[in-house]
Coordinates of C-alpha atoms and ligand atoms in Angstrom, one line a residue:
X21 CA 69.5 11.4 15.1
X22 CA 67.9 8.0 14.1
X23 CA 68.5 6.8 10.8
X24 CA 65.3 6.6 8.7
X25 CA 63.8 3.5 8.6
X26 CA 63.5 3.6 4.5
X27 CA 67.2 4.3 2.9
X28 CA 66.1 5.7 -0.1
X29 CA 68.4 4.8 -3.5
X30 CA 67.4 5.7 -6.7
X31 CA 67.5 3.1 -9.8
X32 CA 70.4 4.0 -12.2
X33 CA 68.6 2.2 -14.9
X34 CA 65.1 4.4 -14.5
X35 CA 63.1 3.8 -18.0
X36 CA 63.0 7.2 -20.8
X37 CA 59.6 8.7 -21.0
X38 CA 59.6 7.3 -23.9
X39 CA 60.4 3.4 -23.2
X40 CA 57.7 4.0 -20.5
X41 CA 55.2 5.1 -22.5
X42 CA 55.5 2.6 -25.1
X43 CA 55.3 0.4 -22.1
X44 CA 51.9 1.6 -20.3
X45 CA 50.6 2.4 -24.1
X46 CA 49.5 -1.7 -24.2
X47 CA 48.9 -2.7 -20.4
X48 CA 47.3 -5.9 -19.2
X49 CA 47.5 -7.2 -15.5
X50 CA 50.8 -7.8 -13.4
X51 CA 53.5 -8.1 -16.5
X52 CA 55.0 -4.6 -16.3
X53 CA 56.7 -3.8 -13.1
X54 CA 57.8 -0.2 -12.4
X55 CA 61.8 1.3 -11.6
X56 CA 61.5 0.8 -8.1
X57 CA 60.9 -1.3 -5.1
X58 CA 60.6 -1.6 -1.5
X59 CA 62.5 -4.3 0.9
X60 CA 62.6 -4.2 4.7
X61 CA 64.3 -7.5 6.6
X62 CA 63.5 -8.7 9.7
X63 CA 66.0 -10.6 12.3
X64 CA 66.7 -10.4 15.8
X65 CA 63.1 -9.8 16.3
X66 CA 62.9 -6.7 15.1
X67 CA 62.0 -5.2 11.6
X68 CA 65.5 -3.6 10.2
X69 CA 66.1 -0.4 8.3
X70 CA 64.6 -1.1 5.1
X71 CA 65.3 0.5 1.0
X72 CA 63.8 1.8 -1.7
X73 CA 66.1 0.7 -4.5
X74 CA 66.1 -0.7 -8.3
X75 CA 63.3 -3.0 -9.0
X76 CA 65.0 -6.2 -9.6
X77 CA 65.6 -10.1 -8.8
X78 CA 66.0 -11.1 -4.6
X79 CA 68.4 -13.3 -3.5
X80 CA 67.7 -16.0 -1.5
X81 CA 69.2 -19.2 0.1
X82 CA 67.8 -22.7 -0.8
X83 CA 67.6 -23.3 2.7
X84 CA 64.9 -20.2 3.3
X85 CA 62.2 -22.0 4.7
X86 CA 59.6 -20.2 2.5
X87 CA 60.8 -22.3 -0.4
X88 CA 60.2 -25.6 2.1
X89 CA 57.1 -25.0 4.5
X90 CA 55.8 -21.9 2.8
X91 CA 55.7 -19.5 5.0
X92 CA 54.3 -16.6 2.7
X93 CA 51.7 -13.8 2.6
X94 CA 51.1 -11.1 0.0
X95 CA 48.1 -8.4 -0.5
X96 CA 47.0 -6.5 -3.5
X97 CA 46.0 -2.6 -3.4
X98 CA 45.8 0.0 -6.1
X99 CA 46.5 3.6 -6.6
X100 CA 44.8 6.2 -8.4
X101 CA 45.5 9.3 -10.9
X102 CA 43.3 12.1 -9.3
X103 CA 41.7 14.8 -11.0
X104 CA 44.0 17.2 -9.9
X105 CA 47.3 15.6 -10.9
X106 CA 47.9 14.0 -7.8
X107 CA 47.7 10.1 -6.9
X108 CA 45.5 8.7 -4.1
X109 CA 45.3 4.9 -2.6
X110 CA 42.6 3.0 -1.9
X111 CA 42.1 1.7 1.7
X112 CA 45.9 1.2 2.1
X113 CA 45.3 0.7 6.0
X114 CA 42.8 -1.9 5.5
X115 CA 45.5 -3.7 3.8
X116 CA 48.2 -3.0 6.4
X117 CA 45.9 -4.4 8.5
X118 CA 44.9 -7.8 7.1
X119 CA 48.6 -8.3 6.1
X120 CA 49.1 -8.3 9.7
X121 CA 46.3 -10.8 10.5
X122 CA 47.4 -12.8 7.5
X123 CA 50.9 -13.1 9.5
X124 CA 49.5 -14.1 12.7
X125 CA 48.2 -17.1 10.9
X126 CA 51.2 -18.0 9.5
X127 CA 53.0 -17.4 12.7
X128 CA 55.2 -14.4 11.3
X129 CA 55.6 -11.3 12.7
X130 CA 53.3 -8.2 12.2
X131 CA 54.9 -5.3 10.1
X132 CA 53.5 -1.6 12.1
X133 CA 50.8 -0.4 9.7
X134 CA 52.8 2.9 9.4
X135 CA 55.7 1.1 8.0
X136 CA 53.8 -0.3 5.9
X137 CA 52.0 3.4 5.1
X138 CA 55.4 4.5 4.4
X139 CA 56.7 2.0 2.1
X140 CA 53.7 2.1 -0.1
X141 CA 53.9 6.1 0.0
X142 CA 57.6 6.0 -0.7
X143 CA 57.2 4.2 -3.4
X144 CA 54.5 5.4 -5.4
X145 CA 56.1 9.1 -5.0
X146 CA 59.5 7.6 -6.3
X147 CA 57.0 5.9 -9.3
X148 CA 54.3 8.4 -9.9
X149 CA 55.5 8.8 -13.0
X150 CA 54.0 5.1 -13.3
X151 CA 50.6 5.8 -12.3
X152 CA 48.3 5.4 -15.6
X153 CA 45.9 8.0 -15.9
X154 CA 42.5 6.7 -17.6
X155 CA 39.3 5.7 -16.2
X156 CA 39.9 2.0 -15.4
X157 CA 43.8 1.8 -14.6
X158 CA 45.7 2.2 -12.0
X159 CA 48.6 1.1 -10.3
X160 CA 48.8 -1.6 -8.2
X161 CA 50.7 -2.7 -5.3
X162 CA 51.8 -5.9 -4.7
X163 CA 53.1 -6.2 -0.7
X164 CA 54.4 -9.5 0.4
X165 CA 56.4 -11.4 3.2
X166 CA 58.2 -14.5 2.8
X167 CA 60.5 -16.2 5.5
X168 CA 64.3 -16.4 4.8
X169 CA 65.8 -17.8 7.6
X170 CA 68.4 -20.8 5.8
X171 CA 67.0 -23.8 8.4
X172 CA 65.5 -26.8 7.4
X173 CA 64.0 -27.6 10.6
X174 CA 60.2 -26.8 10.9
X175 CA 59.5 -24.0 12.9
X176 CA 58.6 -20.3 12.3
X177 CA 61.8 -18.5 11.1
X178 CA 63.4 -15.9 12.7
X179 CA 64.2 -14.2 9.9
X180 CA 61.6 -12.4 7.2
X181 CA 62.0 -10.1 3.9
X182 CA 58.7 -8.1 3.4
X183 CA 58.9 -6.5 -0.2
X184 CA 56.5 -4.2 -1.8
X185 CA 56.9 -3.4 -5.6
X186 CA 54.6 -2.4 -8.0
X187 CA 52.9 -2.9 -11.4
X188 CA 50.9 -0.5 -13.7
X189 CA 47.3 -2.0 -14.3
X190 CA 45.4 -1.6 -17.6
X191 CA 41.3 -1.9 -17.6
X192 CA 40.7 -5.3 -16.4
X193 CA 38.3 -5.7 -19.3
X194 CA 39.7 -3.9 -22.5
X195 CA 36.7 -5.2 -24.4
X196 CA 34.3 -3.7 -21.8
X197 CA 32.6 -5.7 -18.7
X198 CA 31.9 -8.8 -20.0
X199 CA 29.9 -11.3 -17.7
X200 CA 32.3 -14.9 -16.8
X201 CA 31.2 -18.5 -17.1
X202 CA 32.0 -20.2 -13.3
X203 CA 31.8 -24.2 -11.9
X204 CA 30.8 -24.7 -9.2
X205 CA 33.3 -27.0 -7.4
X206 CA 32.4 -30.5 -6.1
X207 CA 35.6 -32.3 -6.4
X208 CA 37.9 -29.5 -4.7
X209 CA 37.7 -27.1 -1.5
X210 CA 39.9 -23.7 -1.0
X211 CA 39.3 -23.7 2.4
X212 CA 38.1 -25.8 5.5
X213 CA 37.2 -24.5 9.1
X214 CA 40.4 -24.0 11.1
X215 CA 42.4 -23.9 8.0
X216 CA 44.2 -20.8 6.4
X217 CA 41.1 -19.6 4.1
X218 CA 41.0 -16.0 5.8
X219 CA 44.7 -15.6 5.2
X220 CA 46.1 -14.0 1.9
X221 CA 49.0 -16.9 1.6
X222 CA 50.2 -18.2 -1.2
X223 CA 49.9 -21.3 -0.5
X224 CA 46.0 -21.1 -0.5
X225 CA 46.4 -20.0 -4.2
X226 CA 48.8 -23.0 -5.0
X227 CA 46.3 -25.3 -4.2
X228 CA 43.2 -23.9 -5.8
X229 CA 44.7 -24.3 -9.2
X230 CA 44.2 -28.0 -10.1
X231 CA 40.5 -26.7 -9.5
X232 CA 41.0 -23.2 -11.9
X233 CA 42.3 -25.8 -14.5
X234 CA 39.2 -28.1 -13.8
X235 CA 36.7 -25.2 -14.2
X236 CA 38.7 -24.8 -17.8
X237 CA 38.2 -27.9 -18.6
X238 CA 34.6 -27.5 -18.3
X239 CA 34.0 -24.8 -20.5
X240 CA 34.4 -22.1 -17.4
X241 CA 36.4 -19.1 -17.0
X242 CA 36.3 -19.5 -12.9
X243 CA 35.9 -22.4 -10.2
X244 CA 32.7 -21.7 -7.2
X245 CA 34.1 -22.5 -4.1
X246 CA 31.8 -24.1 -1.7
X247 CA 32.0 -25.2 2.5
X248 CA 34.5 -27.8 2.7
X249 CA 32.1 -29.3 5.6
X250 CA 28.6 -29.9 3.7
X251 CA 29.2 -28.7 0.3
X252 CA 26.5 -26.7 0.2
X253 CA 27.2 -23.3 1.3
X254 CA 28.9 -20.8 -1.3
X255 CA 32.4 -19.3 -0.5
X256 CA 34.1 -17.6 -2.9
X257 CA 34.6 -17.4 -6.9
X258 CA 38.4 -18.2 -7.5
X259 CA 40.4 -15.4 -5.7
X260 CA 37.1 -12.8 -5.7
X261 CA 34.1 -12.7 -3.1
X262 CA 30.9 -13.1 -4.8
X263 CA 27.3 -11.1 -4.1
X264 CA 23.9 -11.7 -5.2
X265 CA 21.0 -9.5 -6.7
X266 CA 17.4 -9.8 -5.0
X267 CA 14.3 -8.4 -6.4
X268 CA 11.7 -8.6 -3.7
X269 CA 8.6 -6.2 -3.2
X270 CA 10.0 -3.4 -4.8
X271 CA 13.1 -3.4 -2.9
X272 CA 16.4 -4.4 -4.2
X273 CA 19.0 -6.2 -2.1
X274 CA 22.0 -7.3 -2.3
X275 CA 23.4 -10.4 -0.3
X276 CA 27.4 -11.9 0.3
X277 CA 27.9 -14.9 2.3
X278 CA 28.7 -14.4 5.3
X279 CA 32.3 -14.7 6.6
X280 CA 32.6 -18.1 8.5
X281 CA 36.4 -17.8 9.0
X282 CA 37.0 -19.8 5.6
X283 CA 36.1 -16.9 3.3
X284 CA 39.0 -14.3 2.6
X285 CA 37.6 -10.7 3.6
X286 CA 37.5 -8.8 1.2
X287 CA 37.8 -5.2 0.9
X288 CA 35.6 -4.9 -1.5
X289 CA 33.1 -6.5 -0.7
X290 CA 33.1 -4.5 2.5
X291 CA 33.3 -1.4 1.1
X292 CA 30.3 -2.4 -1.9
X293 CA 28.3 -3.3 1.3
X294 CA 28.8 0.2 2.2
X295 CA 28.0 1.6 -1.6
X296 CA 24.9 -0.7 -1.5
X297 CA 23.2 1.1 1.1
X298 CA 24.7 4.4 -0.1
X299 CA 22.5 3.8 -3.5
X300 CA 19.3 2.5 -1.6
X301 CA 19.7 -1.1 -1.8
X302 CA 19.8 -3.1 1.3
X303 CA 22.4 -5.1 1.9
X304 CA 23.2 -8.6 4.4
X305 CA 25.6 -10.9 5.0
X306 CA 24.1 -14.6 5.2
X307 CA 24.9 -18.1 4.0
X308 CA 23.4 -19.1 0.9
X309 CA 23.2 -22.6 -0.7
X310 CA 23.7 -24.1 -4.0
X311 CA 19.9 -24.7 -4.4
X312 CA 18.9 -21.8 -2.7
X313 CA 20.6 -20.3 -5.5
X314 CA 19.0 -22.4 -7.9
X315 CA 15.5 -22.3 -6.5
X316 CA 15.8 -18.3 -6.4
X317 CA 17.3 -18.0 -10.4
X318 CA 14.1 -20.5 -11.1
X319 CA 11.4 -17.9 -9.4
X320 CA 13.1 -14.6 -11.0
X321 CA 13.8 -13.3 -7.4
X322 CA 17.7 -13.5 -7.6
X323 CA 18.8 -11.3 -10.9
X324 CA 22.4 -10.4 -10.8
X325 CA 25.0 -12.5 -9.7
X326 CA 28.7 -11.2 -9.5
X327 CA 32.2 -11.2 -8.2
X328 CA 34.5 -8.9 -6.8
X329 CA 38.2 -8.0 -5.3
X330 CA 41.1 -5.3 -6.1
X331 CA 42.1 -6.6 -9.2
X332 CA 39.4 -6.5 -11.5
X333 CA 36.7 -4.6 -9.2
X334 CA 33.5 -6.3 -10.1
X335 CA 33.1 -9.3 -12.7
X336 CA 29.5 -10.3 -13.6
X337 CA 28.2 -14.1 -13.7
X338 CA 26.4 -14.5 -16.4
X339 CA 26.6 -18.6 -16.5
X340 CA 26.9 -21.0 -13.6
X341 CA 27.8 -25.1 -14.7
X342 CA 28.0 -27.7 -11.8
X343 CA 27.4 -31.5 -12.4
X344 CA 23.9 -31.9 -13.6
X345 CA 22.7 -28.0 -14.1
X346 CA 23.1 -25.4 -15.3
X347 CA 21.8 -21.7 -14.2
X348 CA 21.8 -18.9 -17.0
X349 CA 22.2 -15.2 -14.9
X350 CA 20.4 -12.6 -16.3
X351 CA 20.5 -13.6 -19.9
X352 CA 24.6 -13.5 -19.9
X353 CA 23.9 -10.2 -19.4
X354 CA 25.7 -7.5 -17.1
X355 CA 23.4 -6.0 -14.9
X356 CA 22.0 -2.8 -13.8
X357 CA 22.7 -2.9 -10.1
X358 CA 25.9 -4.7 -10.7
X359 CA 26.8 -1.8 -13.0
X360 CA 26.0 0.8 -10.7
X361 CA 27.9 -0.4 -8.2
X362 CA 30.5 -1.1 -10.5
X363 CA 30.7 2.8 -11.7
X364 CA 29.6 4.0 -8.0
X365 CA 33.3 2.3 -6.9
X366 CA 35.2 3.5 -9.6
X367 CA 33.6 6.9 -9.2
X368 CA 35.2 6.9 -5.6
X369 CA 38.4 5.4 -6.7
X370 CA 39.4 8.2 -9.6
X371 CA 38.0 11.0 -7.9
X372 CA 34.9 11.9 -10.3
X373 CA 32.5 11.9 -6.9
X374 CA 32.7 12.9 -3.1
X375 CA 34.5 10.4 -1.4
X376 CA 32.0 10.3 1.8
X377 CA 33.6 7.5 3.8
X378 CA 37.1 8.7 3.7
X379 CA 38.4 5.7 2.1
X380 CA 40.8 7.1 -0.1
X381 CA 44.6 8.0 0.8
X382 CA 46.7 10.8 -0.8
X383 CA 50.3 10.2 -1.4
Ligands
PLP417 C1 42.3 -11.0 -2.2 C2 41.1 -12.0 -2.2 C3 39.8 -11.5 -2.3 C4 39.4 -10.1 -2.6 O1 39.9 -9.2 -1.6 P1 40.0 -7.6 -1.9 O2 40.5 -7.1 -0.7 O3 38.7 -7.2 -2.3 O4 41.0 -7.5 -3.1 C5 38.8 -12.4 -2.3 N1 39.0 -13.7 -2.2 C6 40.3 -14.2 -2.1 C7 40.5 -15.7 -1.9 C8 41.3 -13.4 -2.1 O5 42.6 -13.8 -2.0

């Protein structure tokens, strides 16, 4: 017989029902971290038998070359309490497969989806007790992989620790949607042609903060990201893709730049590209520009503007700043079509309505 490639070990220190529930009773984003968590190394080229065990701290040597040359990738995913009592996770294999594509850009090796399947499975059955139940929360999964190996030489390492853990998720927006402030970013780029922009590393993050701190500065709650080339194109707001509302001839249509290899991929934005169309919108993938965006705000053809990824779903931009304008987005206002698409999503997620493209995983 083959051992199992997850050693299960249960924490001695799980949380009462009651230290629990005081915990998930006041929930905000990626503070409270659940009993249990996932590690699997990797050495001798080959992924080793892994554990579910306590959450808790990792030990690592200061020679790991993650803490030198960075070699690290994470990805964010979120399950759901279901109607029926059970839990269900959203488009876990998309995930599974980005983490991998993330890894091949930073020259680590790929995890097999189905490990990664497992782990995430494993966990949230060990956890369930974790998983908030109202419209609006969840609990999400952080995966990541960092290299360990103790060399100071610069190379890829030979040796990797994936970990999975996760963290229950209150509504992103206790107050209710509430449409963000962004600049637009002249001084600073997240991401240049060639460069790591379609990977989920960290050190994409680390460097779009000095820019995240100039956008506060400004008055802003989020930084724009444009084309490190020209400068003209629009990316990305902060760590979230970003579409945009069209009223023309009766028709309403909703476009997200397209991805040039410097935009991260989003899962959903592909899957509201899908919902879109589901709810009679067309839908396209094209570049837009920083006046095209003005120009189309000044004729009343563009209407909604807003943001979206895992974490808080879809954000509304109700104010854009860069040097020398500034574009007000429907009044400040959330908007219809970003709202249905909003509620469409969620609908899908929590399992209040058919999920038609299969998109959603039970555990
Ligand atoms: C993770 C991420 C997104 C959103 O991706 P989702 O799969 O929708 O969560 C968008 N932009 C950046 C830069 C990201 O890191």
């Amino acid at each position: 017989m083959t051992a199992p490639r997850l050693r299960i070990t249960s924490s001695t220190a799980i949380l009462s029902d009651a230290v629990r529930a005081a915990q998930m009773s006041t929930l905000s984003f990626g503070r409270t971290f659940t009993d249990h968590m996932v590690t699997i190394p990797y050495r001798d080229g080959a992924w080793q038998q892994g554990e579910v065990k306590a959450y808790g701290p990792l030990s690592l040597d200061p020679a790991a070359s993650v803490l030198h040359y960075g070699q690290a990738i994470f990805e964010g995913f979120k399950a759901f309490a279901q109607p029926d009592g059970g839990v269900k996770t959203f488009r876990p294999e998309a995930n599974a497969e980005r983490f991998n594509r993330s890894a091949r850009r930073l020259a680590m090796p790929d995890l097999p989806p189905d490990l990664f399947m497992e782990a995430a499975d494993a966990l949230i059955k060990l956890d369930q007790a974790w998983v908030p139940k109202n419209i609006g929360e969840s609990l999400y999964l952080r995966p990541l992989m960092i290299a360990t190996d103790p060399f100071l030489g610069v190379r890829p390492s030979h040796e990797y620790l994936f970990v999975l853990f996760a963290s229950p998720a209150g509504a992103y927006f206790p107050q209710g949607v509430k449409p963000v402030t962004v600049w637009i970013s002249e001084d600073y780029v997240r991401a240049a042609p060639g460069g790591t922009g379609e990977a989920k590393c960290a050190g994409n993050y680390a460097a779009s903060l000095v820019a995240q701190a100039q956008a506060q500065e400004k008055g802003c709650d989020q930084v724009v990201w444009l084309d490190a080339v020209e400068r003209r194109y629009i990316e990305e707001m902060g760590g979230m893709n970003l579409f945009f509302v069209y009223q023309e001839d009766g028709k309403t249509v909703v476009v997200t730049p397209e991805l040039t290899g410097t935009l991260l991929p989003g899962i959903t934005r592909r899957s509201l590209l899908d919902l879109a169309r589901d709810l009679g919108y067309e839908a396209s993938e094209r570049k837009l520009t920083v006046q095209q965006w003005r120009d189309d705000i000044a004729s009343g053809r563009m209407t909604e503007v807003f943001a979206c990824g895992t974490a808080a779903v879809i954000t509304p931009v109700g104010v854009a700043k860069a040097n020398g304008f500034e574009l007000s987005i429907n009044n400040g206002q959330n908007g219809p079509v970003t709202m249905a698409l909003r509620d469409a999503l969620l609908a899908i997620q929590h399992g209040t309505t058919a999920d038609r493209h299969n998109w959603m995983h039970a555990i």
